[in-house]
């Protein structure tokens, strides 16, 4: 067995090592927006905790030498994993030659029946650790081993370079390379489109007719409006802060009721759950003309579907639920708002330019902004696929809350995911500069009650 580190520790982090520069290219609009949101204190999007993680259970005998080789192959294939971001007056990417990602090993111990819980805690532990932009490449692998045939693989990357969709793409390609290397053959993978190609396309289409029309839509849709501000526990301070994660589960009855209601109202599960969230905001704030933000994959044009990079986009959904007598009325208005917003999706940076008051609550000392999302898992996410002599299963059912996890720039992130097992998995990320855990627990309980009253009970 190779001589590999046995513990996950900040001391194990490898500093950036200068390697030959191959090319330079600009930041994407999304990355440029993140730069404007950065606090410069280590707590923002360019700090060491702004990470994206993915975890998988791997069944089968794992060859660590081949795994290391496959990790290198993935970094060589996807340029975003080896593009250093330089925060100069005119920031840019430095495309570097591929280098070997760090692979850390930890021995795990648990009875067979408790291994899922231990695997989840292991994933939380890795996520709580720092990963700086000064590291190269911008991805690290941490492997937990229960025994020779039962493993937990966690991939952690910096979120300015990799999004949630991409981390599953990386794992899919890693499994493909591993299998091909083990079988002494070439991998069955098409040529990879690169993030710099997307940036070049984006730069060439900054003022297209579609962009101009969408700008006009948002100028009218958000005139003098702002994202809903939520009450906070204390004012922001200049001190560095972390992001805690509160997790909860809604049973299979919630999932079934959500799908049924979506079908009956010609909506999607996202629209139904967002409608419930709007009802909750109305009860919490007394406001009925509501603008809330949600994430989209941001993967357009279609040829970027398999590209590794940071694509996710933020769009506001503006829904006036004044006068809605029933929950179905709220769903109808939410559906119309969502369809209009998605039909005019453009980079959030452009939307903010057309709506100068949109972020006023986010900048307030008395309130914070929350983003609401319902996760749609990528098609290549592994839920039990077999590659060669190994089986991969994504760790999606996360129920353990954590005081420290992947960083949010500010405020809250509400997340719901309809799990293939039939449950709805919930999470609330919150930054400790404005919110405390008891407040988040109370808000979660109140929101769950709204879901119970309006979706499960059909009122």
Short mmCIF file of C-alpha atoms in Angstrom, two decimals:
data_model
loop_
_atom_site.label_atom_id
_atom_site.label_comp_id
_atom_site.label_asym_id
_atom_site.label_seq_id
_atom_site.Cartn_x
_atom_site.Cartn_y
_atom_site.Cartn_z
CA UNK A 1 0.00 0.00 0.00
CA UNK A 2 1.37 3.47 -0.85
CA UNK A 3 2.64 5.68 1.94
CA UNK A 4 -0.31 8.08 2.18
CA UNK A 5 -1.48 10.43 4.95
CA UNK A 6 -3.85 8.73 7.35
CA UNK A 7 -5.63 11.74 8.83
CA UNK A 8 -7.59 14.70 7.50
CA UNK A 9 -5.98 17.77 8.98
CA UNK A 10 -5.35 21.39 7.93
CA UNK A 11 -1.66 20.60 8.34
CA UNK A 12 -1.95 18.15 5.44
CA UNK A 13 -2.99 20.87 2.98
CA UNK A 14 -0.41 21.34 0.28
CA UNK A 15 0.55 24.96 -0.53
CA UNK A 16 0.34 26.25 -4.07
CA UNK A 17 3.34 25.15 -6.10
CA UNK A 18 4.31 27.25 -9.10
CA UNK A 19 3.84 25.33 -12.34
CA UNK A 20 4.15 26.35 -15.95
CA UNK A 21 1.40 28.64 -17.17
CA UNK A 22 -0.24 27.45 -20.37
CA UNK A 23 -2.76 30.22 -21.00
CA UNK A 24 -4.75 33.08 -19.48
CA UNK A 25 -8.45 33.82 -19.82
CA UNK A 26 -11.00 36.10 -18.08
CA UNK A 27 -13.33 35.21 -15.25
CA UNK A 28 -16.91 34.30 -16.10
CA UNK A 29 -19.67 36.75 -15.19
CA UNK A 30 -20.61 34.47 -12.30
CA UNK A 31 -17.07 34.50 -10.92
CA UNK A 32 -16.87 38.26 -11.35
CA UNK A 33 -20.09 38.58 -9.33
CA UNK A 34 -18.57 36.45 -6.57
CA UNK A 35 -15.53 38.73 -6.54
CA UNK A 36 -17.83 41.67 -5.84
CA UNK A 37 -19.40 39.74 -2.95
CA UNK A 38 -16.10 38.76 -1.35
CA UNK A 39 -15.43 40.19 2.11
CA UNK A 40 -11.67 40.01 1.90
CA UNK A 41 -11.57 38.50 5.39
CA UNK A 42 -11.46 34.81 4.51
CA UNK A 43 -15.21 34.38 5.00
CA UNK A 44 -16.36 35.11 1.47
CA UNK A 45 -16.45 33.31 -1.89
CA UNK A 46 -12.69 33.54 -2.36
CA UNK A 47 -11.93 32.33 1.16
CA UNK A 48 -10.84 28.84 2.19
CA UNK A 49 -14.29 27.55 3.22
CA UNK A 50 -16.21 28.33 0.03
CA UNK A 51 -16.19 24.71 -1.06
CA UNK A 52 -18.32 22.11 -2.79
CA UNK A 53 -18.20 18.49 -1.63
CA UNK A 54 -19.57 15.19 -2.84
CA UNK A 55 -19.51 11.84 -1.09
CA UNK A 56 -19.91 8.29 -2.41
CA UNK A 57 -19.93 4.82 -0.93
CA UNK A 58 -17.74 2.52 -3.01
CA UNK A 59 -18.14 -1.25 -2.73
CA UNK A 60 -15.35 -3.49 -4.00
CA UNK A 61 -11.61 -3.91 -3.70
CA UNK A 62 -10.05 -0.51 -4.39
CA UNK A 63 -6.52 -0.14 -5.83
CA UNK A 64 -5.07 3.10 -4.42
CA UNK A 65 -2.33 3.36 -7.04
CA UNK A 66 -4.89 3.23 -9.83
CA UNK A 67 -7.14 5.65 -7.95
CA UNK A 68 -4.31 8.18 -7.76
CA UNK A 69 -3.66 7.74 -11.47
CA UNK A 70 -7.35 8.25 -12.27
CA UNK A 71 -7.41 11.43 -10.16
CA UNK A 72 -4.56 12.82 -12.24
CA UNK A 73 -6.38 11.85 -15.43
CA UNK A 74 -9.46 13.82 -14.32
CA UNK A 75 -7.39 16.92 -13.59
CA UNK A 76 -5.71 16.59 -16.97
CA UNK A 77 -9.10 16.24 -18.68
CA UNK A 78 -10.88 19.20 -17.03
CA UNK A 79 -9.02 22.51 -17.17
CA UNK A 80 -11.21 24.15 -14.51
CA UNK A 81 -9.53 21.91 -11.93
CA UNK A 82 -6.12 23.38 -12.77
CA UNK A 83 -6.96 27.02 -13.44
CA UNK A 84 -5.66 29.36 -10.78
CA UNK A 85 -7.70 32.55 -10.22
CA UNK A 86 -5.51 35.64 -9.95
CA UNK A 87 -7.23 38.50 -8.10
CA UNK A 88 -5.42 41.38 -9.79
CA UNK A 89 -6.95 44.72 -10.80
CA UNK A 90 -8.14 42.86 -13.89
CA UNK A 91 -8.63 39.33 -12.49
CA UNK A 92 -8.03 36.33 -14.70
CA UNK A 93 -7.49 32.56 -14.80
CA UNK A 94 -4.04 31.08 -15.15
CA UNK A 95 -4.33 27.73 -16.89
CA UNK A 96 -1.64 25.45 -15.46
CA UNK A 97 -0.18 22.09 -16.35
CA UNK A 98 -1.91 19.15 -14.61
CA UNK A 99 -0.56 18.09 -11.24
CA UNK A 100 -1.39 15.22 -8.88
CA UNK A 101 -4.38 15.88 -6.58
CA UNK A 102 -3.95 15.17 -2.90
CA UNK A 103 -5.36 11.81 -1.76
CA UNK A 104 -5.78 11.43 1.98
CA UNK A 105 -6.68 8.17 3.70
CA UNK A 106 -8.53 7.64 6.97
CA UNK A 107 -9.46 4.35 8.59
CA UNK A 108 -13.11 4.22 9.68
CA UNK A 109 -14.61 1.96 12.31
CA UNK A 110 -18.27 1.08 12.81
CA UNK A 111 -20.52 -1.96 13.00
CA UNK A 112 -22.09 -2.83 9.67
CA UNK A 113 -25.47 -1.40 10.70
CA UNK A 114 -24.00 1.99 11.68
CA UNK A 115 -21.77 2.55 8.69
CA UNK A 116 -24.13 4.92 6.86
CA UNK A 117 -24.17 7.22 9.89
CA UNK A 118 -20.38 7.11 10.26
CA UNK A 119 -19.97 7.76 6.52
CA UNK A 120 -22.18 10.84 6.78
CA UNK A 121 -20.21 12.15 9.77
CA UNK A 122 -17.00 11.58 7.82
CA UNK A 123 -18.44 13.63 4.95
CA UNK A 124 -19.35 16.42 7.39
CA UNK A 125 -15.83 16.37 8.86
CA UNK A 126 -14.22 16.76 5.46
CA UNK A 127 -16.64 19.53 4.49
CA UNK A 128 -15.77 21.46 7.65
CA UNK A 129 -12.12 21.71 6.66
CA UNK A 130 -10.55 24.56 4.66
CA UNK A 131 -9.55 24.38 1.01
CA UNK A 132 -7.83 27.52 -0.24
CA UNK A 133 -7.67 29.00 -3.71
CA UNK A 134 -3.87 28.82 -3.38
CA UNK A 135 -3.98 25.02 -3.68
CA UNK A 136 -3.38 23.26 -6.97
CA UNK A 137 -5.13 21.46 -8.40
CA UNK A 138 -8.46 22.83 -7.13
CA UNK A 139 -9.74 19.43 -6.01
CA UNK A 140 -8.78 16.99 -3.27
CA UNK A 141 -9.85 13.41 -2.54
CA UNK A 142 -10.30 11.98 0.95
CA UNK A 143 -10.90 8.25 1.28
CA UNK A 144 -12.39 6.61 4.36
CA UNK A 145 -12.02 2.81 4.65
CA UNK A 146 -14.26 0.55 6.72
CA UNK A 147 -12.57 -2.52 5.29
CA UNK A 148 -10.95 -3.69 2.06
CA UNK A 149 -14.29 -3.71 0.21
CA UNK A 150 -16.24 -0.83 1.81
CA UNK A 151 -15.07 2.75 1.28
CA UNK A 152 -16.27 6.35 1.48
CA UNK A 153 -14.81 8.67 -1.14
CA UNK A 154 -15.21 12.42 -0.64
CA UNK A 155 -14.23 14.93 -3.30
CA UNK A 156 -13.79 18.53 -2.19
CA UNK A 157 -13.19 21.43 -4.56
CA UNK A 158 -13.22 25.20 -4.39
CA UNK A 159 -16.68 26.46 -5.30
CA UNK A 160 -15.41 29.33 -7.46
CA UNK A 161 -14.12 26.70 -9.89
CA UNK A 162 -16.58 23.81 -9.49
CA UNK A 163 -20.33 23.62 -8.91
CA UNK A 164 -22.52 20.81 -7.61
CA UNK A 165 -23.30 19.53 -11.10
CA UNK A 166 -19.58 19.42 -11.90
CA UNK A 167 -18.60 17.41 -8.82
CA UNK A 168 -20.80 14.55 -10.06
CA UNK A 169 -19.30 14.88 -13.54
CA UNK A 170 -15.84 14.58 -12.01
CA UNK A 171 -16.80 11.43 -10.09
CA UNK A 172 -18.34 9.87 -13.21
CA UNK A 173 -15.16 10.52 -15.18
CA UNK A 174 -13.00 9.35 -12.27
CA UNK A 175 -14.86 6.03 -12.19
CA UNK A 176 -14.47 5.73 -15.97
CA UNK A 177 -10.73 6.40 -15.85
CA UNK A 178 -10.27 4.05 -12.90
CA UNK A 179 -12.03 1.19 -14.69
CA UNK A 180 -10.14 1.77 -17.94
CA UNK A 181 -6.77 1.94 -16.16
CA UNK A 182 -7.52 -1.23 -14.23
CA UNK A 183 -8.50 -3.02 -17.44
CA UNK A 184 -5.49 -1.62 -19.37
CA UNK A 185 -7.54 0.13 -22.04
CA UNK A 186 -8.46 3.64 -23.16
CA UNK A 187 -11.44 5.25 -21.39
CA UNK A 188 -14.71 5.52 -23.28
CA UNK A 189 -15.12 9.30 -22.92
CA UNK A 190 -15.85 11.96 -25.57
CA UNK A 191 -13.58 15.02 -25.86
CA UNK A 192 -14.24 17.44 -23.01
CA UNK A 193 -15.42 20.99 -23.65
CA UNK A 194 -13.55 23.41 -21.41
CA UNK A 195 -14.64 26.26 -19.15
CA UNK A 196 -12.56 28.80 -21.05
CA UNK A 197 -14.61 27.95 -24.18
CA UNK A 198 -17.73 28.87 -22.23
CA UNK A 199 -16.17 32.12 -21.00
CA UNK A 200 -15.24 33.04 -24.57
CA UNK A 201 -18.81 32.27 -25.72
CA UNK A 202 -20.22 34.35 -22.87
CA UNK A 203 -17.98 37.30 -23.68
CA UNK A 204 -19.04 37.15 -27.34
CA UNK A 205 -22.74 37.27 -26.44
CA UNK A 206 -22.86 40.03 -23.83
CA UNK A 207 -25.10 42.24 -25.94
CA UNK A 208 -27.14 39.78 -27.98
CA UNK A 209 -30.79 40.57 -28.83
CA UNK A 210 -31.87 37.87 -26.34
CA UNK A 211 -29.84 39.50 -23.56
CA UNK A 212 -31.27 42.95 -24.34
CA UNK A 213 -34.85 41.63 -24.33
CA UNK A 214 -34.29 39.82 -21.02
CA UNK A 215 -32.77 42.94 -19.47
CA UNK A 216 -35.90 44.89 -20.38
CA UNK A 217 -38.09 42.19 -18.81
CA UNK A 218 -36.20 42.34 -15.51
CA UNK A 219 -36.17 46.15 -15.55
CA UNK A 220 -39.96 46.13 -15.54
CA UNK A 221 -40.46 43.00 -13.41
CA UNK A 222 -38.29 44.23 -10.53
CA UNK A 223 -38.88 47.98 -10.71
CA UNK A 224 -38.18 49.40 -7.22
CA UNK A 225 -38.41 45.90 -5.75
CA UNK A 226 -36.06 44.10 -3.42
CA UNK A 227 -35.48 40.56 -2.22
CA UNK A 228 -37.40 39.72 0.94
CA UNK A 229 -35.36 40.46 4.05
CA UNK A 230 -35.64 38.07 6.99
CA UNK A 231 -35.27 39.09 10.64
CA UNK A 232 -31.80 38.40 12.07
CA UNK A 233 -30.38 37.84 15.55
CA UNK A 234 -27.55 40.37 15.47
CA UNK A 235 -25.99 42.88 13.17
CA UNK A 236 -23.17 41.92 10.87
CA UNK A 237 -19.70 42.43 12.23
CA UNK A 238 -16.31 42.66 10.62
CA UNK A 239 -15.24 39.43 12.30
CA UNK A 240 -14.80 36.27 10.17
CA UNK A 241 -17.74 33.90 10.44
CA UNK A 242 -18.67 30.38 9.44
CA UNK A 243 -21.73 28.69 7.97
CA UNK A 244 -23.73 26.17 9.98
CA UNK A 245 -26.03 23.58 8.42
CA UNK A 246 -29.30 22.44 9.97
CA UNK A 247 -30.78 19.32 8.33
CA UNK A 248 -34.20 17.71 8.54
CA UNK A 249 -36.31 15.08 6.78
CA UNK A 250 -39.90 15.12 5.56
CA UNK A 251 -41.42 11.66 5.21
CA UNK A 252 -42.63 9.86 2.12
CA UNK A 253 -46.13 11.21 2.63
CA UNK A 254 -44.84 14.77 1.97
CA UNK A 255 -43.11 13.61 -1.20
CA UNK A 256 -46.20 11.84 -2.50
CA UNK A 257 -48.46 14.80 -1.67
CA UNK A 258 -46.08 17.24 -3.38
CA UNK A 259 -45.96 15.17 -6.57
CA UNK A 260 -49.75 14.76 -6.58
CA UNK A 261 -50.36 18.48 -6.11
CA UNK A 262 -47.80 19.33 -8.80
CA UNK A 263 -49.59 17.04 -11.26
CA UNK A 264 -53.03 18.43 -10.44
CA UNK A 265 -51.90 22.07 -10.85
CA UNK A 266 -49.72 21.47 -13.95
CA UNK A 267 -46.74 22.57 -11.90
CA UNK A 268 -43.39 21.16 -10.86
CA UNK A 269 -42.43 20.06 -7.34
CA UNK A 270 -40.26 23.19 -7.15
CA UNK A 271 -43.25 25.43 -7.86
CA UNK A 272 -45.37 23.71 -5.20
CA UNK A 273 -42.64 23.88 -2.56
CA UNK A 274 -41.79 27.48 -3.47
CA UNK A 275 -45.47 28.38 -3.09
CA UNK A 276 -45.36 26.96 0.44
CA UNK A 277 -42.24 28.98 1.15
CA UNK A 278 -44.03 32.14 -0.03
CA UNK A 279 -46.88 31.39 2.36
CA UNK A 280 -44.33 31.03 5.14
CA UNK A 281 -42.70 34.37 4.22
CA UNK A 282 -46.13 36.01 4.27
CA UNK A 283 -46.72 34.70 7.79
CA UNK A 284 -43.22 35.68 8.92
CA UNK A 285 -43.02 39.19 7.47
CA UNK A 286 -46.59 40.24 6.66
CA UNK A 287 -45.48 41.01 3.08
CA UNK A 288 -47.55 39.65 0.17
CA UNK A 289 -45.66 41.10 -2.82
CA UNK A 290 -42.61 38.86 -2.61
CA UNK A 291 -39.31 38.58 -4.47
CA UNK A 292 -37.19 35.57 -3.58
CA UNK A 293 -34.04 34.20 -5.17
CA UNK A 294 -33.34 30.68 -6.35
CA UNK A 295 -30.42 28.91 -7.99
CA UNK A 296 -30.51 27.37 -11.43
CA UNK A 297 -27.83 25.13 -12.99
CA UNK A 298 -27.00 28.01 -15.35
CA UNK A 299 -25.89 25.53 -18.00
CA UNK A 300 -26.62 27.13 -21.30
CA UNK A 301 -25.84 26.73 -24.17
CA UNK A 302 -26.47 22.98 -24.28
CA UNK A 303 -22.89 22.04 -25.09
CA UNK A 304 -21.75 22.93 -21.56
CA UNK A 305 -23.82 20.16 -19.95
CA UNK A 306 -20.74 17.98 -19.40
CA UNK A 307 -18.26 20.81 -18.80
CA UNK A 308 -16.64 21.15 -15.38
CA UNK A 309 -16.76 24.68 -14.01
CA UNK A 310 -18.82 27.19 -12.01
CA UNK A 311 -22.08 27.70 -13.91
CA UNK A 312 -24.81 27.99 -11.28
CA UNK A 313 -26.89 31.14 -11.59
CA UNK A 314 -29.13 33.14 -9.26
CA UNK A 315 -32.48 34.44 -10.47
CA UNK A 316 -35.25 36.29 -8.58
CA UNK A 317 -38.83 35.05 -8.68
CA UNK A 318 -41.37 37.88 -8.23
CA UNK A 319 -44.81 36.73 -7.05
CA UNK A 320 -47.60 38.87 -5.66
CA UNK A 321 -49.87 36.60 -3.61
CA UNK A 322 -52.13 39.41 -2.40
CA UNK A 323 -55.74 38.21 -2.37
CA UNK A 324 -54.92 34.51 -2.74
CA UNK A 325 -57.69 32.69 -0.88
CA UNK A 326 -56.36 29.14 -1.24
CA UNK A 327 -53.00 27.46 -1.49
CA UNK A 328 -53.80 26.47 -5.05
CA UNK A 329 -54.21 30.16 -5.85
CA UNK A 330 -50.68 30.70 -4.54
CA UNK A 331 -49.40 27.81 -6.67
CA UNK A 332 -51.06 29.26 -9.79
CA UNK A 333 -49.36 32.62 -9.31
CA UNK A 334 -46.05 30.99 -8.42
CA UNK A 335 -46.20 28.86 -11.55
CA UNK A 336 -46.76 31.91 -13.75
CA UNK A 337 -43.90 33.79 -12.07
CA UNK A 338 -41.50 30.88 -12.47
CA UNK A 339 -42.32 30.37 -16.15
CA UNK A 340 -41.73 34.06 -16.87
CA UNK A 341 -38.49 34.19 -14.91
CA UNK A 342 -37.00 31.06 -16.48
CA UNK A 343 -37.96 32.26 -19.97
CA UNK A 344 -35.83 35.37 -19.38
CA UNK A 345 -32.91 33.89 -17.47
CA UNK A 346 -29.65 35.78 -17.88
CA UNK A 347 -26.60 36.07 -15.59
CA UNK A 348 -27.59 37.55 -12.23
CA UNK A 349 -25.00 40.29 -12.67
CA UNK A 350 -27.13 41.68 -15.53
CA UNK A 351 -30.34 41.35 -13.52
CA UNK A 352 -28.84 43.30 -10.62
CA UNK A 353 -27.79 46.07 -13.00
CA UNK A 354 -31.41 46.46 -14.14
CA UNK A 355 -32.79 46.38 -10.57
CA UNK A 356 -30.69 48.77 -8.44
CA UNK A 357 -32.78 48.27 -5.28
CA UNK A 358 -32.93 44.46 -5.49
CA UNK A 359 -30.16 43.81 -2.96
CA UNK A 360 -31.05 46.55 -0.47
CA UNK A 361 -32.23 44.03 2.15
CA UNK A 362 -29.08 41.99 1.66
CA UNK A 363 -27.04 45.05 2.55
CA UNK A 364 -29.24 46.00 5.50
CA UNK A 365 -28.09 45.85 9.10
CA UNK A 366 -31.52 44.62 10.22
CA UNK A 367 -32.23 41.80 7.78
CA UNK A 368 -30.74 38.98 5.73
CA UNK A 369 -31.67 37.43 2.42
CA UNK A 370 -32.44 33.75 1.95
CA UNK A 371 -32.14 31.72 -1.25
CA UNK A 372 -34.62 28.89 -1.81
CA UNK A 373 -33.83 25.89 -3.99
CA UNK A 374 -35.12 22.42 -4.77
CA UNK A 375 -32.24 20.24 -5.89
CA UNK A 376 -32.42 18.55 -9.27
CA UNK A 377 -29.67 15.96 -9.35
CA UNK A 378 -27.58 15.64 -12.53
CA UNK A 379 -28.27 12.66 -14.75
CA UNK A 380 -24.75 11.31 -14.19
CA UNK A 381 -25.16 11.26 -10.39
CA UNK A 382 -24.45 7.70 -9.29
CA UNK A 383 -27.11 6.00 -7.20
CA UNK A 384 -25.80 2.45 -7.40
CA UNK A 385 -24.04 2.16 -10.77
CA UNK A 386 -21.37 -0.44 -11.36
CA UNK A 387 -18.13 0.44 -13.14
CA UNK A 388 -15.93 -2.59 -13.64
CA UNK A 389 -15.60 -4.37 -10.30
CA UNK A 390 -16.73 -1.35 -8.20
CA UNK A 391 -20.19 -0.07 -7.29
CA UNK A 392 -20.70 3.65 -6.58
CA UNK A 393 -23.58 5.14 -4.58
CA UNK A 394 -23.89 8.85 -3.90
CA UNK A 395 -24.43 9.90 -0.28
CA UNK A 396 -27.57 12.00 -0.65
CA UNK A 397 -29.44 11.21 2.58
CA UNK A 398 -27.75 13.63 4.94
CA UNK A 399 -29.57 14.03 8.26
CA UNK A 400 -26.80 15.17 10.63
CA UNK A 401 -26.60 18.89 11.28
CA UNK A 402 -23.17 20.51 11.46
CA UNK A 403 -21.95 23.71 13.16
CA UNK A 404 -19.43 24.30 10.36
CA UNK A 405 -19.77 23.42 6.70
CA UNK A 406 -19.36 24.80 3.22
CA UNK A 407 -19.46 28.59 3.33
CA UNK A 408 -22.27 30.89 2.22
CA UNK A 409 -21.37 34.50 1.46
CA UNK A 410 -24.18 35.73 3.74
CA UNK A 411 -27.69 34.99 5.01
CA UNK A 412 -29.51 31.68 4.48
CA UNK A 413 -29.92 28.92 1.93
CA UNK A 414 -33.04 26.75 2.14
CA UNK A 415 -32.64 23.49 0.26
CA UNK A 416 -35.09 20.66 -0.41
CA UNK A 417 -34.42 17.50 -2.39
CA UNK A 418 -36.91 14.85 -3.43
CA UNK A 419 -34.93 11.72 -2.64
CA UNK A 420 -35.38 8.64 -4.88
CA UNK A 421 -36.17 6.69 -1.70
CA UNK A 422 -39.34 8.75 -1.31
CA UNK A 423 -38.37 11.26 1.39
CA UNK A 424 -37.81 14.99 1.07
CA UNK A 425 -34.39 15.92 2.42
CA UNK A 426 -34.14 19.40 3.88
CA UNK A 427 -31.22 21.64 4.81
CA UNK A 428 -30.80 25.21 5.96
CA UNK A 429 -27.41 26.85 5.67
CA UNK A 430 -26.97 29.98 7.78
CA UNK A 431 -24.10 32.36 8.38
CA UNK A 432 -23.24 32.93 12.02
CA UNK A 433 -22.63 36.65 11.47
CA UNK A 434 -26.40 37.19 11.48
CA UNK A 435 -28.20 34.06 12.71
CA UNK A 436 -28.01 31.58 15.57
CA UNK A 437 -28.83 27.89 15.54
CA UNK A 438 -31.92 28.18 17.81
CA UNK A 439 -33.42 30.76 15.45
CA UNK A 440 -32.81 28.52 12.45
CA UNK A 441 -34.37 25.55 14.26
CA UNK A 442 -37.44 27.63 15.08
CA UNK A 443 -37.78 28.89 11.50
CA UNK A 444 -37.42 25.36 10.18
CA UNK A 445 -40.19 24.12 12.47
CA UNK A 446 -42.46 26.97 11.34
CA UNK A 447 -41.80 26.24 7.67
CA UNK A 448 -42.43 22.54 8.15
CA UNK A 449 -45.76 23.40 9.75
CA UNK A 450 -46.68 25.44 6.68
CA UNK A 451 -45.79 22.44 4.50
CA UNK A 452 -47.92 20.23 6.72
CA UNK A 453 -50.93 22.56 6.60
CA UNK A 454 -50.86 23.35 2.89
CA UNK A 455 -49.39 20.31 1.14
CA UNK A 456 -49.91 17.31 3.35
CA UNK A 457 -53.29 18.29 4.72
CA UNK A 458 -54.41 19.88 1.46
CA UNK A 459 -55.82 23.03 3.02
#
